[in-house]
Amino acid sequence: MKIFFDVESTGLNPNQDEILQLSIINEMEEVLFNDYLRPVKHETWREAEKIHHISPEMVRDKQTFESRKREIQEIFNRATELIAYNAQFDISFLKASGIVFPDVPISDPMIDFAYVYQEYNEIYGTFKWQKLITAAQYYGYKFQAHDSLEDIKATKFVYDKMKENSQKES
């Protein structure tokens, strides 16, 4: 089963910051997991909150990641492919939280979309990675970014469109 996943966190460092929201869907867009999670090391995350609007009040009565880890791990154990936009970011947070990833292919539509969009980055000598909202808009999909469930639905849409277009070109 293809697994699409996304996290929202208290910050950008997986060794210090924590997951606040995790969403996982399959290729039929069935929600396998979608919940807010209460951090144990952070009471506030002002900079991240400005982006994803997840406040301490929203997670105050939620379970911790640790208390849901077995359930989350079981979902990842069933994966035949893992798909996430900016996959290494999300994977780094999940690994730091104790998730062990199965030995299956990992697809990152962010990297693939860079070659579709073709905005060249002189510094790195390759195509620039684009935000998910840019990729989604490119294919005509509108959504509210920085909610993990909405983000993975957009990721799946972009992933499907790129697959569809690559099959047309073959």
Short mmCIF file of C-alpha atoms in Angstrom, two decimals:
data_model
loop_
_atom_site.label_atom_id
_atom_site.label_comp_id
_atom_site.label_asym_id
_atom_site.label_seq_id
_atom_site.Cartn_x
_atom_site.Cartn_y
_atom_site.Cartn_z
CA MET A 1 0.00 0.00 0.00
CA LYS A 2 1.27 3.46 -0.90
CA ILE A 3 1.50 5.71 2.13
CA PHE A 4 1.34 9.51 1.83
CA PHE A 5 2.31 11.36 5.01
CA ASP A 6 3.01 14.80 6.38
CA VAL A 7 3.97 16.32 9.73
CA GLU A 8 3.67 19.74 11.30
CA SER A 9 6.17 20.44 14.07
CA THR A 10 7.27 22.84 16.78
CA GLY A 11 10.27 23.88 14.66
CA LEU A 12 12.77 22.76 12.04
CA ASN A 13 15.23 20.68 14.06
CA PRO A 14 14.17 17.02 14.47
CA ASN A 15 16.64 16.54 17.32
CA GLN A 16 15.07 19.34 19.39
CA ASP A 17 11.59 19.94 18.01
CA GLU A 18 8.51 17.71 18.11
CA ILE A 19 5.66 16.60 15.90
CA LEU A 20 2.41 18.48 16.54
CA GLN A 21 0.30 16.96 13.77
CA LEU A 22 0.67 13.82 11.70
CA SER A 23 -1.52 12.73 8.82
CA ILE A 24 -1.27 9.56 6.77
CA ILE A 25 -3.44 8.51 3.85
CA ASN A 26 -3.29 5.66 1.36
CA GLU A 27 -3.53 5.78 -2.44
CA MET A 28 -7.35 5.78 -2.25
CA GLU A 29 -7.18 8.86 0.03
CA GLU A 30 -8.45 6.88 2.97
CA VAL A 31 -7.28 8.52 6.18
CA LEU A 32 -5.13 6.05 8.09
CA PHE A 33 -4.06 8.54 10.76
CA ASN A 34 -4.83 12.20 11.33
CA ASP A 35 -4.36 13.78 14.71
CA TYR A 36 -2.74 16.51 16.70
CA LEU A 37 -0.11 15.36 19.19
CA ARG A 38 0.91 16.97 22.46
CA PRO A 39 4.64 17.72 22.69
CA VAL A 40 6.47 16.85 25.89
CA LYS A 41 9.49 19.17 25.61
CA HIS A 42 7.83 22.35 24.34
CA GLU A 43 5.18 24.58 25.85
CA THR A 44 5.23 27.15 23.03
CA TRP A 45 6.44 27.34 19.42
CA ARG A 46 5.67 30.89 18.32
CA GLU A 47 7.58 30.91 15.01
CA ALA A 48 6.13 27.60 13.84
CA GLU A 49 2.66 28.61 15.04
CA LYS A 50 2.77 31.62 12.72
CA ILE A 51 3.08 29.19 9.81
CA HIS A 52 0.78 26.29 10.69
CA HIS A 53 -1.49 27.97 13.27
CA ILE A 54 -1.31 25.03 15.68
CA SER A 55 -1.47 26.58 19.13
CA PRO A 56 -0.57 25.07 22.50
CA GLU A 57 -4.29 25.13 23.34
CA MET A 58 -5.08 22.94 20.32
CA VAL A 59 -2.81 20.14 21.54
CA ARG A 60 -3.14 20.53 25.31
CA ASP A 61 -5.53 17.57 25.72
CA LYS A 62 -4.10 15.39 22.95
CA GLN A 63 -2.06 12.23 23.37
CA THR A 64 1.71 12.32 23.00
CA PHE A 65 3.52 10.86 19.99
CA GLU A 66 4.97 8.19 22.26
CA SER A 67 1.51 7.03 23.32
CA ARG A 68 0.50 6.65 19.64
CA LYS A 69 3.82 5.32 18.33
CA ARG A 70 2.81 1.66 18.07
CA GLU A 71 -0.31 2.56 16.04
CA ILE A 72 1.75 4.81 13.74
CA GLN A 73 4.50 2.21 13.34
CA GLU A 74 1.96 -0.44 12.30
CA ILE A 75 0.75 1.82 9.48
CA PHE A 76 4.28 2.39 8.19
CA ASN A 77 5.00 -1.35 8.44
CA ARG A 78 2.28 -2.00 5.82
CA ALA A 79 3.74 0.45 3.30
CA THR A 80 4.98 -0.68 -0.11
CA GLU A 81 5.98 2.88 -1.03
CA LEU A 82 6.36 6.06 1.05
CA ILE A 83 5.44 9.42 -0.47
CA ALA A 84 5.92 12.84 1.12
CA TYR A 85 6.61 16.33 -0.15
CA ASN A 86 10.07 17.25 1.17
CA ALA A 87 10.24 13.67 2.41
CA GLN A 88 13.57 13.94 4.24
CA PHE A 89 12.15 16.63 6.55
CA ASP A 90 9.17 14.51 7.58
CA ILE A 91 11.20 11.30 7.77
CA SER A 92 13.80 12.96 10.00
CA PHE A 93 11.10 13.94 12.51
CA LEU A 94 9.47 10.52 12.45
CA LYS A 95 12.82 8.75 12.88
CA ALA A 96 13.74 11.09 15.76
CA SER A 97 10.41 10.07 17.33
CA GLY A 98 11.31 6.39 17.06
CA ILE A 99 9.57 5.30 13.86
CA VAL A 100 11.48 2.62 11.94
CA PHE A 101 10.91 2.82 8.21
CA PRO A 102 10.45 -0.29 6.10
CA ASP A 103 12.86 -0.92 3.25
CA VAL A 104 10.54 0.34 0.51
CA PRO A 105 10.86 3.00 -2.18
CA ILE A 106 10.54 6.61 -1.05
CA SER A 107 9.12 9.15 -3.49
CA ASP A 108 9.47 12.87 -3.02
CA PRO A 109 7.25 14.85 -5.40
CA MET A 110 9.15 18.03 -4.40
CA ILE A 111 12.30 16.74 -6.09
CA ASP A 112 10.42 15.42 -9.11
CA PHE A 113 8.44 18.66 -9.50
CA ALA A 114 11.64 20.71 -9.62
CA TYR A 115 12.32 19.10 -13.02
CA VAL A 116 8.78 19.84 -14.19
CA TYR A 117 8.84 23.51 -13.09
CA GLN A 118 12.44 24.05 -14.24
CA GLU A 119 13.41 27.14 -12.26
CA TYR A 120 17.20 26.91 -12.47
CA ASN A 121 19.29 27.61 -9.37
CA GLU A 122 22.68 29.01 -10.39
CA ILE A 123 24.21 28.44 -6.94
CA TYR A 124 23.46 24.70 -6.83
CA GLY A 125 23.57 24.11 -10.58
CA THR A 126 20.22 22.34 -10.63
CA PHE A 127 16.52 23.06 -10.60
CA LYS A 128 15.13 24.80 -7.52
CA TRP A 129 12.79 22.98 -5.16
CA GLN A 130 9.36 24.56 -5.09
CA LYS A 131 6.88 24.88 -2.24
CA LEU A 132 3.96 22.46 -2.21
CA ILE A 133 1.52 25.30 -2.83
CA THR A 134 3.40 26.17 -6.05
CA ALA A 135 3.30 22.57 -7.27
CA ALA A 136 -0.39 22.22 -6.41
CA GLN A 137 -1.30 25.49 -8.14
CA TYR A 138 0.69 24.44 -11.20
CA TYR A 139 -1.71 21.52 -11.58
CA GLY A 140 -4.80 23.57 -10.67
CA TYR A 141 -5.26 22.34 -7.10
CA LYS A 142 -6.14 24.84 -4.37
CA PHE A 143 -5.86 24.07 -0.66
CA GLN A 144 -5.08 25.54 2.74
CA ALA A 145 -1.37 24.84 3.25
CA HIS A 146 0.27 23.84 6.55
CA ASP A 147 -2.42 21.49 7.78
CA SER A 148 -0.87 18.04 7.45
CA LEU A 149 -4.04 16.39 6.12
CA GLU A 150 -4.58 19.10 3.52
CA ASP A 151 -0.88 18.98 2.63
CA ILE A 152 -0.90 15.24 1.94
CA LYS A 153 -4.05 15.49 -0.16
CA ALA A 154 -2.26 18.15 -2.22
CA THR A 155 0.88 15.99 -2.32
CA LYS A 156 -1.13 13.03 -3.60
CA PHE A 157 -2.75 15.23 -6.25
CA VAL A 158 0.65 16.50 -7.44
CA TYR A 159 2.14 12.98 -7.33
CA ASP A 160 -0.78 11.58 -9.36
CA LYS A 161 -0.59 14.40 -11.93
CA MET A 162 3.14 13.89 -12.43
CA LYS A 163 2.65 10.11 -12.83
CA GLU A 164 -0.21 10.72 -15.27
CA ASN A 165 1.86 13.17 -17.32
CA SER A 166 4.92 10.91 -17.38
CA GLN A 167 2.77 8.02 -18.68
CA LYS A 168 1.39 10.26 -21.45
CA GLU A 169 4.95 11.12 -22.48
CA SER A 170 6.03 7.45 -22.57
#
